[in-house]
GROMACS .gro file of C-alpha atoms in nm:
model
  331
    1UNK     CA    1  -0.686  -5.861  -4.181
    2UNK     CA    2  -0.970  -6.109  -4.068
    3UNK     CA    3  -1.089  -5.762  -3.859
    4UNK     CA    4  -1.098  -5.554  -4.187
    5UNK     CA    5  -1.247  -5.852  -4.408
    6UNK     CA    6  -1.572  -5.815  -4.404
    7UNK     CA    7  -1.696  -6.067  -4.657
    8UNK     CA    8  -1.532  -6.283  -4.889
    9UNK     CA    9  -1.634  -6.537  -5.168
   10UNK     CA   10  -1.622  -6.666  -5.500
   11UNK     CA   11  -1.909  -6.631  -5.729
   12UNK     CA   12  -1.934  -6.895  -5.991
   13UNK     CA   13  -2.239  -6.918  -6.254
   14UNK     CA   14  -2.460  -6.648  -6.050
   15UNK     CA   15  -2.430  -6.861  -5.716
   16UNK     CA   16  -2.178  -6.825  -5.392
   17UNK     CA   17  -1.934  -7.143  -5.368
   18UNK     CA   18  -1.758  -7.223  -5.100
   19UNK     CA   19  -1.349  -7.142  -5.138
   20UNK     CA   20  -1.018  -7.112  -4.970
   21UNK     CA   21  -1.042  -6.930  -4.645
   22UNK     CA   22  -0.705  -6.741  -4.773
   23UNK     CA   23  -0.830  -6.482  -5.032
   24UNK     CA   24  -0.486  -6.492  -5.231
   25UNK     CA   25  -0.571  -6.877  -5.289
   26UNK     CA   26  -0.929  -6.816  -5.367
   27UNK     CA   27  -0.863  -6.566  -5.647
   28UNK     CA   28  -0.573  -6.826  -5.785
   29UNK     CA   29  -0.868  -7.076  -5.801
   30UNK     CA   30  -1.125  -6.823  -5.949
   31UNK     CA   31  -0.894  -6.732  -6.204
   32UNK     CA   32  -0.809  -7.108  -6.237
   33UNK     CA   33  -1.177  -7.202  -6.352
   34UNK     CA   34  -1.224  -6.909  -6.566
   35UNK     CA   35  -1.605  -6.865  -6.546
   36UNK     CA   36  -1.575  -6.704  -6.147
   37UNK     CA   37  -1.475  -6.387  -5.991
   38UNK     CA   38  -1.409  -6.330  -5.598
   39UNK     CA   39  -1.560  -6.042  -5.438
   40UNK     CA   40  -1.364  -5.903  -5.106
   41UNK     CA   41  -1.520  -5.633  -4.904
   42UNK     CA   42  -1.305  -5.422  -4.703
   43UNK     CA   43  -1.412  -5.178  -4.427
   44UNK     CA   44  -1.147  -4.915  -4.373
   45UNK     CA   45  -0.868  -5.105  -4.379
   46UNK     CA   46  -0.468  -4.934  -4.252
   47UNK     CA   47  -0.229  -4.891  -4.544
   48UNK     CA   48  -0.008  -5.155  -4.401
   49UNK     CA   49  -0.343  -5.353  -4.415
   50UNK     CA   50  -0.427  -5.326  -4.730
   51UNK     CA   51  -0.084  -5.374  -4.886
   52UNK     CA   52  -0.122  -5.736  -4.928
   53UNK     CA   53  -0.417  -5.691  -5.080
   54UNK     CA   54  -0.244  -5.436  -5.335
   55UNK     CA   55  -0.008  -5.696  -5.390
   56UNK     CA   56  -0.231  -5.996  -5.439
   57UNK     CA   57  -0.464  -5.819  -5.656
   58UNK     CA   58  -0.195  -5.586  -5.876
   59UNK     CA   59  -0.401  -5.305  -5.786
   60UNK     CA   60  -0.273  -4.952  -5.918
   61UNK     CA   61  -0.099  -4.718  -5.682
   62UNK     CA   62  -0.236  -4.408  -5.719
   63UNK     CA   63  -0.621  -4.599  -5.717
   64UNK     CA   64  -0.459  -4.731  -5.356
   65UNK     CA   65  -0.337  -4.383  -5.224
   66UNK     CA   66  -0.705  -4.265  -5.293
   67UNK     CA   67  -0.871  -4.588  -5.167
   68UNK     CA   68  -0.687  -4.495  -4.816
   69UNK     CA   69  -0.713  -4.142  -4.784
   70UNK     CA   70  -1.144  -4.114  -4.810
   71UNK     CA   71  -1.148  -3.795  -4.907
   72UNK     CA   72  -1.271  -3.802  -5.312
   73UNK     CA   73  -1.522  -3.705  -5.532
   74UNK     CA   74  -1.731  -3.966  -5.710
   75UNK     CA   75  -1.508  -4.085  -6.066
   76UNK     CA   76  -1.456  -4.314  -6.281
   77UNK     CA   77  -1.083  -4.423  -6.367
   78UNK     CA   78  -0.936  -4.692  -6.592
   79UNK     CA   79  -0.570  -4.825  -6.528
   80UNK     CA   80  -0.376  -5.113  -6.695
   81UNK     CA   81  -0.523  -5.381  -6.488
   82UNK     CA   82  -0.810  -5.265  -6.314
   83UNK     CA   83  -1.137  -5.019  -6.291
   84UNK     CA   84  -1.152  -4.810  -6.025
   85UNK     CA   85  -1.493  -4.614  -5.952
   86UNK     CA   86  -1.529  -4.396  -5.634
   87UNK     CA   87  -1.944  -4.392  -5.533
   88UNK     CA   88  -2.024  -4.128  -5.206
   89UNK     CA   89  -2.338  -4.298  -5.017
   90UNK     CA   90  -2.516  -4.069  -4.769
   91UNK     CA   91  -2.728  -4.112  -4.441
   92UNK     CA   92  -2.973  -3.902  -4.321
   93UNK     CA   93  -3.039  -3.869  -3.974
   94UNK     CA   94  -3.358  -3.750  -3.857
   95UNK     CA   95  -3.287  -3.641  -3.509
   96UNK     CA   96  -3.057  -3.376  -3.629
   97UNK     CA   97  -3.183  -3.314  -4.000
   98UNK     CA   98  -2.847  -3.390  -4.104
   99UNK     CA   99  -2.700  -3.541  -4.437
  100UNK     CA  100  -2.346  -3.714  -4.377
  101UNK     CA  101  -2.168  -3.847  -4.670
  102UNK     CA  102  -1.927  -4.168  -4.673
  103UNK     CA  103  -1.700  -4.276  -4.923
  104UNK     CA  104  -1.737  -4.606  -5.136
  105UNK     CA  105  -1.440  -4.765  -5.293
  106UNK     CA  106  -1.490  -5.040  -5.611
  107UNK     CA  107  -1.174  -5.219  -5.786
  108UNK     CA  108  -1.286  -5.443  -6.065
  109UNK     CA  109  -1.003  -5.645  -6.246
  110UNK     CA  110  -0.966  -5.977  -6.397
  111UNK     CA  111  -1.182  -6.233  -6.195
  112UNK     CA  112  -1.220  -6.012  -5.939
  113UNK     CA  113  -1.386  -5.737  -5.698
  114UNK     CA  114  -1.229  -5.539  -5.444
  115UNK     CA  115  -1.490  -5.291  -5.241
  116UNK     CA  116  -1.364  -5.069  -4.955
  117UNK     CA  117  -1.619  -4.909  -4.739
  118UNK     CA  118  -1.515  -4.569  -4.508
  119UNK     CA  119  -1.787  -4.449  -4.251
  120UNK     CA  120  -2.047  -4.651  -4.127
  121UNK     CA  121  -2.332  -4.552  -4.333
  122UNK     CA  122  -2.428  -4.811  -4.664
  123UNK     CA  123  -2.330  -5.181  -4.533
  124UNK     CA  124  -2.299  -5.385  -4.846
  125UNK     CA  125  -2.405  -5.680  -4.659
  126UNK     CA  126  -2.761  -5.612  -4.808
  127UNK     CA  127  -2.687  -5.531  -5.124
  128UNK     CA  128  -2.496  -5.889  -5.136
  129UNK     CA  129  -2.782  -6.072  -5.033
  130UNK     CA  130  -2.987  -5.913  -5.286
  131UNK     CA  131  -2.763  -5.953  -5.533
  132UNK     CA  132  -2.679  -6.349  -5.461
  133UNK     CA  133  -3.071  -6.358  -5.460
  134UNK     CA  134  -3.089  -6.259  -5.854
  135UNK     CA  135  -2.865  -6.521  -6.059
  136UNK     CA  136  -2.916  -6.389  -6.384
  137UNK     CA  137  -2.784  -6.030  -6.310
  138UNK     CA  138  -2.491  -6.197  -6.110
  139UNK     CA  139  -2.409  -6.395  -6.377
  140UNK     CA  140  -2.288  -6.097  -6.574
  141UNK     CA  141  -1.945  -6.104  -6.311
  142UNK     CA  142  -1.764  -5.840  -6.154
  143UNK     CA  143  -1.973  -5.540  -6.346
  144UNK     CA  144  -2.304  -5.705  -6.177
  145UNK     CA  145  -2.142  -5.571  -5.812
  146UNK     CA  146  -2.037  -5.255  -5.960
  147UNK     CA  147  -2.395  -5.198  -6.083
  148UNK     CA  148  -2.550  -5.343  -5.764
  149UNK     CA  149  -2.395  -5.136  -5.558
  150UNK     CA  150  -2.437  -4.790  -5.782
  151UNK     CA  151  -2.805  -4.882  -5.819
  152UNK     CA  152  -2.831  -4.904  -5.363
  153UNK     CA  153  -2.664  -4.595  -5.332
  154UNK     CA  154  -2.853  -4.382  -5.631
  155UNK     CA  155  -3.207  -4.507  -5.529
  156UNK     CA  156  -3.075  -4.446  -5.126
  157UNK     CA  157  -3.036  -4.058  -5.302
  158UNK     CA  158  -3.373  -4.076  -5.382
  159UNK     CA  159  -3.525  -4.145  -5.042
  160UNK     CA  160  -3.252  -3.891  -4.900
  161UNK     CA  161  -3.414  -3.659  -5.113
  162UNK     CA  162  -3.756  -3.733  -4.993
  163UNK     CA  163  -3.646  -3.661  -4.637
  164UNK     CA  164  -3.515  -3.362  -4.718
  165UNK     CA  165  -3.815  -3.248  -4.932
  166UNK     CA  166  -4.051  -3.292  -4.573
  167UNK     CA  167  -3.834  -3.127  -4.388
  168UNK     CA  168  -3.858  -2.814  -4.622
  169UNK     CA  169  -4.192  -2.791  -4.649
  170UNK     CA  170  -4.203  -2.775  -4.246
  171UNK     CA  171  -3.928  -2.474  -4.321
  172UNK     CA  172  -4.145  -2.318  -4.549
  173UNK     CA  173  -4.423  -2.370  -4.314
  174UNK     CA  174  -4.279  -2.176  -4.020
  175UNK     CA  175  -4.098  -1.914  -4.268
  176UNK     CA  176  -4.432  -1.845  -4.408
  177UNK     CA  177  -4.634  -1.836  -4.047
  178UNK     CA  178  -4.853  -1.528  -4.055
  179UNK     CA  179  -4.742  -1.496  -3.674
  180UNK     CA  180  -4.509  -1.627  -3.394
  181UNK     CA  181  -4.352  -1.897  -3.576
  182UNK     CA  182  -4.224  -1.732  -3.838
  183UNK     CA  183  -4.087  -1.451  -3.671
  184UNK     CA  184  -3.789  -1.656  -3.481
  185UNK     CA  185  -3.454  -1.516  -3.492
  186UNK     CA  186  -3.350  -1.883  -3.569
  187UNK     CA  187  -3.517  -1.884  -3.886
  188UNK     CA  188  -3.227  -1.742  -4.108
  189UNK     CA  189  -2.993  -1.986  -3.926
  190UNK     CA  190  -3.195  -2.285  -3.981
  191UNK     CA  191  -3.202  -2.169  -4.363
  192UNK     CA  192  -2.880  -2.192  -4.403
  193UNK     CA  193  -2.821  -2.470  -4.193
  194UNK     CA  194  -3.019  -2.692  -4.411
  195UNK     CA  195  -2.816  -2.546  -4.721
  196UNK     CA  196  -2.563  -2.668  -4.612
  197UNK     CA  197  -2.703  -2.975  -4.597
  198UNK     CA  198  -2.829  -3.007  -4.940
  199UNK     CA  199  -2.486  -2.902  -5.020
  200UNK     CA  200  -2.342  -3.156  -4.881
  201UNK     CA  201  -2.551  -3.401  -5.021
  202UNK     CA  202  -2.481  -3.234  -5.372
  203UNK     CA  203  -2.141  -3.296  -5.381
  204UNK     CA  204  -2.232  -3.651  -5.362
  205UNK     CA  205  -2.461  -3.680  -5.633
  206UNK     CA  206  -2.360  -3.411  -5.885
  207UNK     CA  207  -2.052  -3.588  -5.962
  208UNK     CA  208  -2.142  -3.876  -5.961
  209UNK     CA  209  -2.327  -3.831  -6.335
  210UNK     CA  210  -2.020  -3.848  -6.542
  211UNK     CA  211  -1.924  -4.164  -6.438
  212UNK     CA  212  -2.271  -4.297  -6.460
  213UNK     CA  213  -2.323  -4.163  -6.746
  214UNK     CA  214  -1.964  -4.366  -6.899
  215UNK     CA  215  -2.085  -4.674  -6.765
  216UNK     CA  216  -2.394  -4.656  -6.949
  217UNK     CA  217  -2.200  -4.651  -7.296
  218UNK     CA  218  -1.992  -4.879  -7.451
  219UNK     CA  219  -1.628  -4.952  -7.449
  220UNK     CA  220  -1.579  -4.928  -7.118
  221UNK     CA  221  -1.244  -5.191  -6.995
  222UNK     CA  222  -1.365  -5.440  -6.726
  223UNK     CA  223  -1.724  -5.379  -6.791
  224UNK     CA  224  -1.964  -5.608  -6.924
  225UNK     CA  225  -2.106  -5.578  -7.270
  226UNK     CA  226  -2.408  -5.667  -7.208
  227UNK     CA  227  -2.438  -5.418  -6.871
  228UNK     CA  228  -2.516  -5.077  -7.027
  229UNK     CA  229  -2.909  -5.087  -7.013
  230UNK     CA  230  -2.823  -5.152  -6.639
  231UNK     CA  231  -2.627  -4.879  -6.565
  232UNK     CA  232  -2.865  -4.666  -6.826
  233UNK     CA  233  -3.118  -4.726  -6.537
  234UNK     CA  234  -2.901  -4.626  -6.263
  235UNK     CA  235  -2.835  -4.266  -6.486
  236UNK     CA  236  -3.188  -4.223  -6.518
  237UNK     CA  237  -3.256  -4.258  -6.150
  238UNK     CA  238  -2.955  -4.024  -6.005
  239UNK     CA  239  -3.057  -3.776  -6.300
  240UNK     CA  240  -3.382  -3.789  -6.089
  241UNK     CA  241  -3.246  -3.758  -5.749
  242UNK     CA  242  -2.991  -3.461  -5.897
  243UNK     CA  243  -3.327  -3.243  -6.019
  244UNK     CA  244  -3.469  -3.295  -5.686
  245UNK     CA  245  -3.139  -3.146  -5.528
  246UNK     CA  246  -3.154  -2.862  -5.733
  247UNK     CA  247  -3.464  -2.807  -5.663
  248UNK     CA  248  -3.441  -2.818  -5.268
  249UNK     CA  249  -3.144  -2.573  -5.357
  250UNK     CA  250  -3.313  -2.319  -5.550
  251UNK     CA  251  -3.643  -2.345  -5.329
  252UNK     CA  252  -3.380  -2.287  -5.026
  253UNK     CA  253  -3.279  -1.946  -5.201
  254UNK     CA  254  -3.624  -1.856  -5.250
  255UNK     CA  255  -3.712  -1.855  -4.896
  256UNK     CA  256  -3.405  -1.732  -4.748
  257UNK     CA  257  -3.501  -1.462  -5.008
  258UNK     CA  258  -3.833  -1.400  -4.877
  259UNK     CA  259  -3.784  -1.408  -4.499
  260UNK     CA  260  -3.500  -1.141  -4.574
  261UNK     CA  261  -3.796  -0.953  -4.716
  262UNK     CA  262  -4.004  -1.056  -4.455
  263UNK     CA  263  -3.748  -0.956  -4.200
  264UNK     CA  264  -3.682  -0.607  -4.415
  265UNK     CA  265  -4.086  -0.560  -4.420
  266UNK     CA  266  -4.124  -0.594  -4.067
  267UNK     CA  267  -3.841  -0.324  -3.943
  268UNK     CA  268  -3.994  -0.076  -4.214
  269UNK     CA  269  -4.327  -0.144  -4.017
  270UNK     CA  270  -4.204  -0.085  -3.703
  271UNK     CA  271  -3.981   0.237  -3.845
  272UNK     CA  272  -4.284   0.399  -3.943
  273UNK     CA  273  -4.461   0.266  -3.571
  274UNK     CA  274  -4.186   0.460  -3.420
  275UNK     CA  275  -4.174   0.776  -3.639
  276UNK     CA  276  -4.558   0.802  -3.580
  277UNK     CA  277  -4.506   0.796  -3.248
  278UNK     CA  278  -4.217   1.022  -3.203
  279UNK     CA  279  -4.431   1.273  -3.415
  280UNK     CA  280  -4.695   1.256  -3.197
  281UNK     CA  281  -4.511   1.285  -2.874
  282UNK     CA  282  -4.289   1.601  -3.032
  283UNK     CA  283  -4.630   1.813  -3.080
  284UNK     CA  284  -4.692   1.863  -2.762
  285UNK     CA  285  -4.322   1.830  -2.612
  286UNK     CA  286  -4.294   2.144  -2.853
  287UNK     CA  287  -4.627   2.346  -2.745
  288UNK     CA  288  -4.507   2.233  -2.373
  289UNK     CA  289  -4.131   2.369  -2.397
  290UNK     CA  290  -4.281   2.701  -2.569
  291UNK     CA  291  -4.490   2.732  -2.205
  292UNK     CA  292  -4.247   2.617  -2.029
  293UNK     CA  293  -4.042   2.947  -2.137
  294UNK     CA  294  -3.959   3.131  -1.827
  295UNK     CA  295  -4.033   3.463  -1.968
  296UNK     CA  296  -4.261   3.751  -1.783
  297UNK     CA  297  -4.414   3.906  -2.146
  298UNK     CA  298  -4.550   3.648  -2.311
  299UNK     CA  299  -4.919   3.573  -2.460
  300UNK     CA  300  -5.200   3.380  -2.352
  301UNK     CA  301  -4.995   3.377  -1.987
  302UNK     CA  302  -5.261   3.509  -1.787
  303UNK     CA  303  -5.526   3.397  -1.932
  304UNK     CA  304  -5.806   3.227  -1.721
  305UNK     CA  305  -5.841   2.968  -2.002
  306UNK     CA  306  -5.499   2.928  -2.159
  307UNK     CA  307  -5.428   2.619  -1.993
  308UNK     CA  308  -5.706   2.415  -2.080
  309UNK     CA  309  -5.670   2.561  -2.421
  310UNK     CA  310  -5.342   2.461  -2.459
  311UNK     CA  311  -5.413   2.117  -2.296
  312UNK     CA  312  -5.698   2.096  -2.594
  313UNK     CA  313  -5.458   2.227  -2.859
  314UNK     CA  314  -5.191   1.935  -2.753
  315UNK     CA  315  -5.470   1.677  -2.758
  316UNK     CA  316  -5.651   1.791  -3.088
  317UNK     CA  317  -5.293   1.795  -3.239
  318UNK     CA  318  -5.193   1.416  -3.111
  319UNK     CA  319  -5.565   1.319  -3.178
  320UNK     CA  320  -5.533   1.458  -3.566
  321UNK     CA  321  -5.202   1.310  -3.608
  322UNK     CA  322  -5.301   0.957  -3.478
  323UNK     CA  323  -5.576   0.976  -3.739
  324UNK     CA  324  -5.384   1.036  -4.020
  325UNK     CA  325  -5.134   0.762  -3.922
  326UNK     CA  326  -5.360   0.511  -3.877
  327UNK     CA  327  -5.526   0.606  -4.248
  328UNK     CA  328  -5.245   0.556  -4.381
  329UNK     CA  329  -5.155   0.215  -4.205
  330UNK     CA  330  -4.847   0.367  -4.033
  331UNK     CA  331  -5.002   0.225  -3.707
   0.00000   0.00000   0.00000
């Protein structure tokens, strides 16, 4: 356990006292003094692990099942004896351009906080010092973590977003390249690359409204009264970063749109190069195959002048051609 544990303390009046070393004992005396709540943070702990916890803390045991397996969607769920709200933080690396999404676990019960982190992106460790930094948010118990951490992860959206947002416009920038550029063969697989992406970054934050958006009313078990302005705050913020998703969405359609065009444009251009060509190559393929009859009556054979005139004729006829191509932008 001491592996998985990574923090644990008791929170009395808005400040960090010192406690048992033994969590079970330190929730016995939280729940002894009645104005303190301990807050236990977990990083992906075994089921066999985080049994005693489940024990100590009566924790529900379908809220465990989906604690261990890390693979939900963002919710909101109320049991007998405790809330349990699944939050889906993301990192963006910039060396790839990639979005990854973790998974971010909060139980909040009587005197008590339970968070269980899975991946390696959001450490809480900040949002904990932030939090034991502002007393008078702190003081309003468990729901102050459950807003502290809602409001990291939502305004970490936001930045996400921001990322994302450059990197399109440097998308758009080589889509959009009169030459070179934006004529690589990559192009349509970067596109959809980086929808994928945004994708994956949507099913973090799309979700994730409902539950916001419960928090922010009333009547809400486990859950301050006072708290809903907070978590109104929090709503307005990941209503914020879900517009900008949608938007790097729909502007991802709109280019994949246009360099199909694009990409459609440029093989009708070089169709029409072609047939120009061809046409002007088949004029005098055809005079030449007529000469090149083997035939003893035929016109214009002994001529002195037939074969510059028929050299002329061939040239007149490519010449003529080429013009009218090239008036009509076919070349």
């Amino acid at each position: 356990m001491p592996a998985v544990i990574v923090d644990c303390a008791i929170y009395r009046d808005g400040r960090r006292t010192d406690g048992p070393a033994d969590f079970s004992d330190a929730l016995d005396e939280a729940r002894a003094t009645g104005d303190a709540f301990l807050w236990i943070g977990l990083h992906e702990p075994t089921e066999k692990e985080f049994d005693l916890v489940r024990d100590e803390f009566g924790l529900h045991p379908l809220a465990v099942e989906d604690a261990l397996s890390a693979h939900q969607r963002p919710k909101l769920e109320v049991y007998d004896d405790s809330l349990f709200a699944v939050i889906k933080p993301v990192v963006y690396e910039p060396e790839g351009d990639t979005v990854t999404a973790d998974e971010l676990m909060v139980f909040i019960g009587d005197s008590f906080v339970v968070t269980v982190r899975h991946g390696e992106g959001a450490p809480l460790a900040a949002v904990r010092r932030r939090l034991e930094a502002d007393r008078e948010v702190l003081k309003h118990g468990p729901t102050a973590v459950l807003y502290a951490v809602s409001d990291a992860v939502v305004d970490h959206y936001i930045d996400v977003a921001a990322e994302l947002q450059v990197d399109l416009e440097e998308l758009e920038t080589q889509v959009f390249a009169p030459t070179g550029v934006g004529n690589s063969k990559n192009t349509a697989a970067q596109i959809y690359t980086f929808k994928r992406q945004v994708l994956e970054f949507r099913r973090a934050t799309g979700p994730l409204a409902a539950p916001m958006s419960r928090l922010a009313g009333a009547g809400v078990p486990f859950v301050h009264e006072h708290s809903q302005p907070f978590f109104r705050d929090v709503a307005d913020h990941l209503t914020r970063a879900n517009e900008q998703v949608e938007g790097l969405d729909r502007l991802l359609s709109d280019i994949l749109s246009a360099h199909l065009a694009q990409t459609g444009v440029r093989q009708n251009d070089d169709m029409r190069k072609i047939s120009a060509w061809a046409a002007m190559a088949a004029v005098p393929t055809m005079v030449a195959g007529i000469y090149g009859m083997n035939f003893d009556h035929m016109p214009e054979l002994h001529w002195v002048w037939t074969y510059p005139a028929v050299i002329a004729l061939m040239g007149c006829a490519v010449f003529g051609l080429y013009r009218q191509f090239k008036r009509r932008g076919w070349l």
